[in-house]
């Protein structure tokens, strides 16, 4: 039943083996489950748009509410107690509710799939950067019985050492988003001669109506590069779709800042931003996860740590550890423009950055195997 765009469910869920907690990008997890024979699963969406009314007629809900004194937590704990799943899995890896549920629902195994770059607890102690607030692991101190499926060895080596919480297990599998959006496609390839010399990944900060100070500094370097090498072809890959308010603000700013010398590329439902990124010889951004995904596909990257103090980020292994001066930046641009992909990639260990394609496996296959092994 729908009521003012809110889906209301009266009939309880049946008992089932797998629960996907969270509708957001749940189709990525479904791609993994398709590789497991005789699988049944149920998506439980924690957003307000879905109300499972049958819970309020369940005695278990009121027992949980009395014990833990948290309405939302009791609500989802009672849903899982009715479904009795053997596995609970999510792609929303910074949702505290998921981890708290792992402490309450003892008879289920919990799996969390990394969905982006994160800063560690030790970084937050240095000072919280508001515009990157969603990038921190915001979990209460505890030992969570959760298997965390990370993008690379970087998280495996650092999470339990640099955070004040612990996961039961961390297994590097690769970026699931990249596997679904790129590696699972037929006839995948990247251009031998990319159309653009440089690509800039849009940060999405125009949701806050203005560009951050750090990005302005980054852009000023690109503008200076263009003054010196005006034949360079540079694109800006936006996170916003055409005709959206944010896209209009962003495009107007970009065109004015670069005097119309950049090609502005809207987010296109028919062309993935990964595909646009692969058409660049060098890809530049600050902390975007798209950088490491494009790196795994064979694109040279530059990450600029534009924060006022050092943060732990995977790109320190392959790019600048602190914000460079213009001469350092210009030198790196020229260096990457003039070396082959082979020369560039032979210097790095892919396991440090992204597990996709390692040993010929994708994150979809790696996750499916882990889930099947735990049946």
Coordinates of C-alpha atoms in Angstrom, one line a residue:
X1 CA 0.0 0.0 0.0
X2 CA 1.3 3.5 -0.9
X3 CA 0.4 6.6 1.1
X4 CA 1.8 10.0 0.0
X5 CA 4.8 8.2 -1.7
X6 CA 5.3 6.1 1.5
X7 CA 5.2 2.4 1.1
X8 CA 3.4 0.7 3.9
X9 CA 3.6 -3.1 4.4
X10 CA 1.1 -4.9 6.6
X11 CA 2.1 -8.5 5.9
X12 CA 5.2 -9.8 7.7
X13 CA 8.2 -11.0 5.7
X14 CA 8.8 -14.8 5.6
X15 CA 11.9 -16.4 6.9
X16 CA 14.7 -16.2 4.3
X17 CA 18.4 -16.8 4.0
X18 CA 19.7 -13.4 3.0
X19 CA 18.7 -9.9 3.9
X20 CA 20.0 -6.9 2.0
X21 CA 19.8 -3.9 4.4
X22 CA 19.3 -0.8 2.3
X23 CA 17.7 -0.2 -1.1
X24 CA 20.5 2.2 -2.2
X25 CA 22.5 0.4 -5.0
X26 CA 21.1 -3.0 -3.8
X27 CA 21.2 -4.1 -7.4
X28 CA 25.0 -4.3 -7.0
X29 CA 24.6 -6.9 -4.3
X30 CA 21.9 -8.7 -6.3
X31 CA 24.6 -9.2 -9.1
X32 CA 26.7 -11.1 -6.5
X33 CA 23.8 -13.2 -5.3
X34 CA 23.0 -14.3 -8.9
X35 CA 26.2 -16.3 -8.9
X36 CA 25.1 -18.3 -5.9
X37 CA 22.7 -21.3 -6.6
X38 CA 19.3 -21.6 -5.0
X39 CA 19.5 -18.2 -3.3
X40 CA 16.6 -16.4 -1.7
X41 CA 16.8 -12.9 -0.3
X42 CA 14.7 -9.9 0.9
X43 CA 15.5 -6.2 0.6
X44 CA 14.8 -4.3 3.8
X45 CA 15.0 -0.5 3.3
X46 CA 15.7 1.6 6.4
X47 CA 14.6 4.8 4.7
X48 CA 11.5 6.6 5.9
X49 CA 9.7 6.0 2.6
X50 CA 9.2 2.4 3.7
X51 CA 7.1 1.6 6.8
X52 CA 6.7 -2.0 7.9
X53 CA 3.5 -1.6 9.9
X54 CA 3.3 -5.3 11.0
X55 CA 6.3 -4.7 13.4
X56 CA 4.1 -2.6 15.7
X57 CA 1.9 -5.6 16.3
X58 CA 4.8 -7.7 17.2
X59 CA 5.7 -8.5 20.8
X60 CA 9.4 -8.7 19.9
X61 CA 9.4 -5.0 18.9
X62 CA 8.4 -3.9 22.4
X63 CA 10.8 -6.3 24.1
X64 CA 13.7 -4.9 22.0
X65 CA 12.5 -1.3 22.7
X66 CA 12.4 -2.0 26.4
X67 CA 15.9 -3.5 26.4
X68 CA 17.8 -1.1 24.1
X69 CA 15.7 2.1 24.4
X70 CA 16.3 3.1 20.8
X71 CA 13.2 3.2 18.6
X72 CA 14.9 2.8 15.2
X73 CA 17.2 0.1 16.4
X74 CA 14.4 -1.9 18.0
X75 CA 12.3 -1.5 14.8
X76 CA 15.0 -3.2 12.6
X77 CA 16.1 -5.7 15.2
X78 CA 12.5 -7.0 15.4
X79 CA 12.2 -7.1 11.5
X80 CA 15.4 -9.3 11.4
X81 CA 14.1 -11.5 14.3
X82 CA 11.0 -12.2 12.2
X83 CA 12.9 -13.0 9.0
X84 CA 15.6 -14.9 10.8
X85 CA 18.2 -14.4 8.0
X86 CA 21.5 -16.4 8.1
X87 CA 23.3 -13.4 6.4
X88 CA 22.6 -9.7 6.5
X89 CA 24.5 -7.6 4.0
X90 CA 24.7 -3.9 3.1
X91 CA 26.4 -1.6 0.7
X92 CA 25.8 1.4 3.0
X93 CA 29.0 0.8 4.9
X94 CA 28.9 3.9 7.1
X95 CA 25.4 3.3 8.6
X96 CA 25.8 2.9 12.4
X97 CA 22.4 1.1 12.6
X98 CA 23.8 -1.8 10.6
X99 CA 26.7 -2.3 13.0
X100 CA 24.6 -1.9 16.1
X101 CA 22.3 -4.6 14.7
X102 CA 25.2 -7.0 14.5
X103 CA 25.6 -6.7 18.3
X104 CA 21.9 -7.5 18.9
X105 CA 20.9 -10.1 16.3
X106 CA 23.2 -12.9 17.3
X107 CA 22.1 -15.7 15.0
X108 CA 22.9 -13.9 11.7
X109 CA 26.3 -13.2 10.0
X110 CA 26.8 -9.6 9.0
X111 CA 28.7 -8.4 5.9
X112 CA 29.4 -4.8 5.0
X113 CA 30.7 -3.8 1.5
X114 CA 32.9 -0.7 1.3
X115 CA 31.2 1.8 -1.0
X116 CA 33.7 4.6 -1.0
X117 CA 36.8 6.2 0.4
X118 CA 36.8 6.9 4.2
X119 CA 38.9 8.8 6.7
X120 CA 39.9 7.0 9.9
X121 CA 39.2 7.8 13.5
X122 CA 42.7 9.1 14.0
X123 CA 42.0 11.6 11.2
X124 CA 39.0 12.9 13.0
X125 CA 41.0 13.6 16.1
X126 CA 43.0 16.2 14.1
X127 CA 39.9 18.1 13.3
X128 CA 36.6 17.4 11.6
X129 CA 36.2 18.7 8.1
X130 CA 32.5 19.5 7.8
X131 CA 32.3 19.3 4.0
X132 CA 33.7 15.8 4.2
X133 CA 31.7 14.7 7.2
X134 CA 30.2 11.7 5.4
X135 CA 33.7 10.4 4.6
X136 CA 34.6 9.5 8.2
X137 CA 33.8 6.2 9.8
X138 CA 31.2 7.4 12.3
X139 CA 30.8 4.3 14.5
X140 CA 30.7 4.0 18.3
X141 CA 33.5 2.3 20.0
X142 CA 33.0 -1.5 20.0
X143 CA 34.0 -4.8 18.6
X144 CA 31.6 -5.5 15.8
X145 CA 31.0 -9.1 14.6
X146 CA 31.0 -7.9 11.0
X147 CA 33.0 -9.1 8.0
X148 CA 34.0 -5.9 6.2
X149 CA 34.6 -6.4 2.4
X150 CA 37.1 -3.7 1.5
X151 CA 38.2 -2.3 -1.8
X152 CA 41.9 -3.0 -1.2
X153 CA 44.7 -3.9 1.2
X154 CA 44.9 -0.3 2.3
X155 CA 41.7 -0.7 4.4
X156 CA 42.7 -4.2 5.5
X157 CA 46.0 -2.8 6.9
X158 CA 44.6 0.4 8.5
X159 CA 41.0 0.1 9.8
X160 CA 41.6 -1.9 12.9
X161 CA 44.8 0.0 13.7
X162 CA 43.5 3.6 13.1
X163 CA 40.0 3.3 14.4
X164 CA 38.6 3.1 17.9
X165 CA 36.3 0.2 16.8
X166 CA 37.1 -3.2 15.5
X167 CA 35.7 -5.5 12.8
X168 CA 35.7 -9.3 13.2
X169 CA 37.3 -9.7 9.8
X170 CA 38.4 -7.5 6.9
X171 CA 38.7 -9.1 3.4
X172 CA 39.8 -7.1 0.3
X173 CA 37.5 -7.8 -2.6
X174 CA 37.7 -4.7 -4.9
X175 CA 35.2 -2.0 -5.6
X176 CA 31.7 -3.6 -6.2
X177 CA 30.5 -0.4 -7.9
X178 CA 33.3 -0.5 -10.4
X179 CA 32.8 -4.3 -11.0
X180 CA 29.1 -3.8 -11.8
X181 CA 29.5 -0.6 -13.8
X182 CA 32.6 -1.6 -15.8
X183 CA 34.1 -5.1 -15.4
X184 CA 30.8 -7.0 -15.7
X185 CA 30.2 -5.4 -19.2
X186 CA 31.0 -7.3 -22.3
X187 CA 34.0 -6.2 -24.5
X188 CA 35.4 -3.8 -21.9
X189 CA 38.3 -1.7 -23.0
X190 CA 39.8 1.8 -22.6
X191 CA 40.8 4.0 -25.5
X192 CA 44.4 3.6 -26.7
X193 CA 44.4 7.3 -27.5
X194 CA 42.1 9.1 -25.0
X195 CA 40.2 12.1 -26.3
X196 CA 41.2 14.3 -23.4
X197 CA 44.6 15.0 -22.0
X198 CA 43.2 15.7 -18.5
X199 CA 39.9 15.0 -16.9
X200 CA 38.7 16.6 -13.7
X201 CA 36.3 14.7 -11.5
X202 CA 33.5 17.0 -10.2
X203 CA 33.2 17.0 -6.4
X204 CA 29.5 17.7 -6.1
X205 CA 30.2 20.6 -3.7
X206 CA 27.8 22.8 -5.6
X207 CA 25.0 21.2 -3.6
X208 CA 26.2 23.7 -1.0
X209 CA 25.9 26.5 -3.6
X210 CA 29.6 27.4 -3.8
X211 CA 33.0 25.8 -4.4
X212 CA 35.3 25.0 -1.5
X213 CA 38.5 27.0 -0.9
X214 CA 40.6 23.8 -1.5
X215 CA 39.0 23.1 -4.9
X216 CA 39.5 26.7 -5.9
X217 CA 43.2 26.3 -5.4
X218 CA 43.3 23.1 -7.4
X219 CA 41.4 24.8 -10.2
X220 CA 43.8 27.7 -10.2
X221 CA 46.6 25.3 -10.9
X222 CA 44.7 23.8 -13.9
X223 CA 44.1 27.3 -15.2
X224 CA 47.8 28.2 -15.0
X225 CA 48.6 25.0 -16.8
X226 CA 46.2 26.0 -19.6
X227 CA 47.9 29.4 -19.9
X228 CA 51.3 27.6 -20.5
X229 CA 49.9 24.8 -22.6
X230 CA 46.8 26.2 -24.3
X231 CA 46.5 23.2 -26.7
X232 CA 45.7 20.8 -23.9
X233 CA 42.2 19.3 -24.1
X234 CA 40.6 19.2 -20.6
X235 CA 37.2 18.0 -19.5
X236 CA 35.2 18.4 -16.3
X237 CA 33.2 15.3 -15.4
X238 CA 30.2 16.4 -13.4
X239 CA 28.1 14.5 -10.8
X240 CA 25.0 16.4 -11.8
X241 CA 22.5 15.8 -14.6
X242 CA 21.6 18.3 -17.3
X243 CA 18.9 20.8 -16.4
X244 CA 19.4 20.4 -12.7
X245 CA 19.9 23.5 -10.5
X246 CA 23.3 22.2 -9.3
X247 CA 24.5 21.5 -12.8
X248 CA 23.5 25.0 -13.9
X249 CA 25.4 26.6 -11.0
X250 CA 28.4 24.4 -11.5
X251 CA 28.7 24.8 -15.3
X252 CA 28.4 28.6 -15.0
X253 CA 31.2 28.7 -12.5
X254 CA 33.4 26.3 -14.5
X255 CA 32.9 28.2 -17.7
X256 CA 33.7 31.5 -16.1
X257 CA 36.7 30.3 -14.1
X258 CA 38.3 28.6 -17.1
X259 CA 37.1 31.2 -19.7
X260 CA 35.2 28.4 -21.6
X261 CA 38.4 26.4 -22.2
X262 CA 37.1 23.2 -20.5
X263 CA 34.6 20.8 -21.9
X264 CA 31.8 20.3 -19.3
X265 CA 30.4 16.8 -19.3
X266 CA 27.0 16.3 -17.6
X267 CA 26.2 13.1 -15.7
X268 CA 24.5 11.0 -18.4
X269 CA 22.3 8.0 -17.5
X270 CA 23.4 6.4 -20.8
X271 CA 27.2 6.9 -20.3
X272 CA 28.8 6.0 -17.0
X273 CA 31.3 8.4 -15.4
X274 CA 33.8 5.6 -15.4
X275 CA 33.5 5.4 -19.2
X276 CA 34.0 9.1 -19.4
X277 CA 37.0 8.9 -17.1
X278 CA 38.7 6.2 -19.2
X279 CA 38.7 8.6 -22.1
X280 CA 41.3 10.8 -20.2
X281 CA 45.0 10.4 -20.3
X282 CA 45.3 11.8 -16.7
X283 CA 42.4 12.0 -14.2
X284 CA 42.6 14.5 -11.3
X285 CA 40.5 14.9 -8.2
X286 CA 40.8 15.3 -4.4
X287 CA 39.3 12.3 -2.6
X288 CA 36.9 10.8 -5.1
X289 CA 36.6 7.0 -5.1
X290 CA 36.3 7.2 -8.9
X291 CA 40.1 7.9 -9.0
X292 CA 41.0 4.4 -7.7
X293 CA 38.4 2.8 -9.8
X294 CA 39.7 4.5 -13.0
X295 CA 43.2 3.6 -11.8
X296 CA 42.3 -0.1 -11.8
X297 CA 41.0 0.2 -15.3
X298 CA 44.3 1.6 -16.6
X299 CA 44.0 5.4 -16.2
X300 CA 46.8 7.5 -14.8
X301 CA 45.7 9.6 -11.8
X302 CA 46.6 12.5 -9.6
X303 CA 45.1 13.0 -6.2
X304 CA 45.4 16.3 -4.4
X305 CA 45.2 16.3 -0.7
X306 CA 43.6 19.7 -0.3
X307 CA 42.8 19.3 3.4
X308 CA 44.4 21.7 6.0
X309 CA 46.2 18.7 7.6
X310 CA 47.2 15.3 6.6
X311 CA 44.5 12.6 6.4
X312 CA 45.0 8.9 5.8
X313 CA 43.9 8.2 2.2
X314 CA 44.8 5.4 -0.2
X315 CA 46.1 7.9 -2.8
X316 CA 49.2 8.7 -0.7
X317 CA 50.7 5.5 -2.1
X318 CA 50.5 6.8 -5.7
X319 CA 50.2 10.5 -5.6
X320 CA 50.9 13.6 -3.5
X321 CA 50.9 13.2 0.3
X322 CA 50.3 16.9 0.8
X323 CA 49.2 19.7 -1.5
X324 CA 52.0 20.5 -4.0
X325 CA 53.1 23.9 -5.0
X326 CA 52.5 24.8 -8.6
X327 CA 55.9 23.8 -9.9
X328 CA 55.6 20.3 -8.4
X329 CA 52.1 20.0 -9.8
X330 CA 53.2 21.1 -13.3
X331 CA 56.2 18.8 -13.2
X332 CA 53.9 15.8 -12.4
X333 CA 51.5 16.7 -15.1
X334 CA 54.3 16.8 -17.7
X335 CA 55.8 13.6 -16.4
X336 CA 52.5 11.6 -16.7
X337 CA 51.8 13.1 -20.1
X338 CA 55.0 11.7 -21.4
X339 CA 55.2 8.2 -20.0
X340 CA 53.3 5.2 -21.3
X341 CA 50.7 3.3 -19.3
X342 CA 53.1 0.4 -19.0
X343 CA 55.8 2.6 -17.4
X344 CA 53.3 4.1 -15.1
X345 CA 51.6 1.0 -13.8
X346 CA 54.7 -1.2 -13.3
X347 CA 55.6 1.0 -10.3
X348 CA 52.5 0.1 -8.3
X349 CA 51.0 -2.9 -6.5
X350 CA 47.3 -3.0 -7.5
X351 CA 46.4 -4.7 -4.3
X352 CA 47.2 -1.5 -2.4
X353 CA 44.6 0.4 -4.4
X354 CA 41.9 -1.8 -6.0
X355 CA 41.4 -5.6 -6.1
X356 CA 39.2 -5.7 -9.3
X357 CA 41.0 -7.7 -12.1
X358 CA 43.5 -9.1 -9.6
X359 CA 43.9 -12.9 -10.4
X360 CA 41.3 -12.4 -13.1
X361 CA 38.5 -11.9 -10.6
X362 CA 36.1 -9.1 -10.0
X363 CA 34.5 -7.8 -6.8
X364 CA 31.2 -9.5 -7.9
X365 CA 32.9 -12.9 -8.0
X366 CA 35.0 -12.3 -4.9
X367 CA 32.0 -11.4 -2.8
X368 CA 29.8 -14.2 -4.2
X369 CA 32.5 -16.7 -3.2
X370 CA 32.8 -15.4 0.3
X371 CA 29.0 -15.5 0.8
X372 CA 28.7 -19.0 -0.6
X373 CA 31.6 -20.2 1.5
X374 CA 29.7 -18.9 4.6
X375 CA 26.4 -20.6 3.8

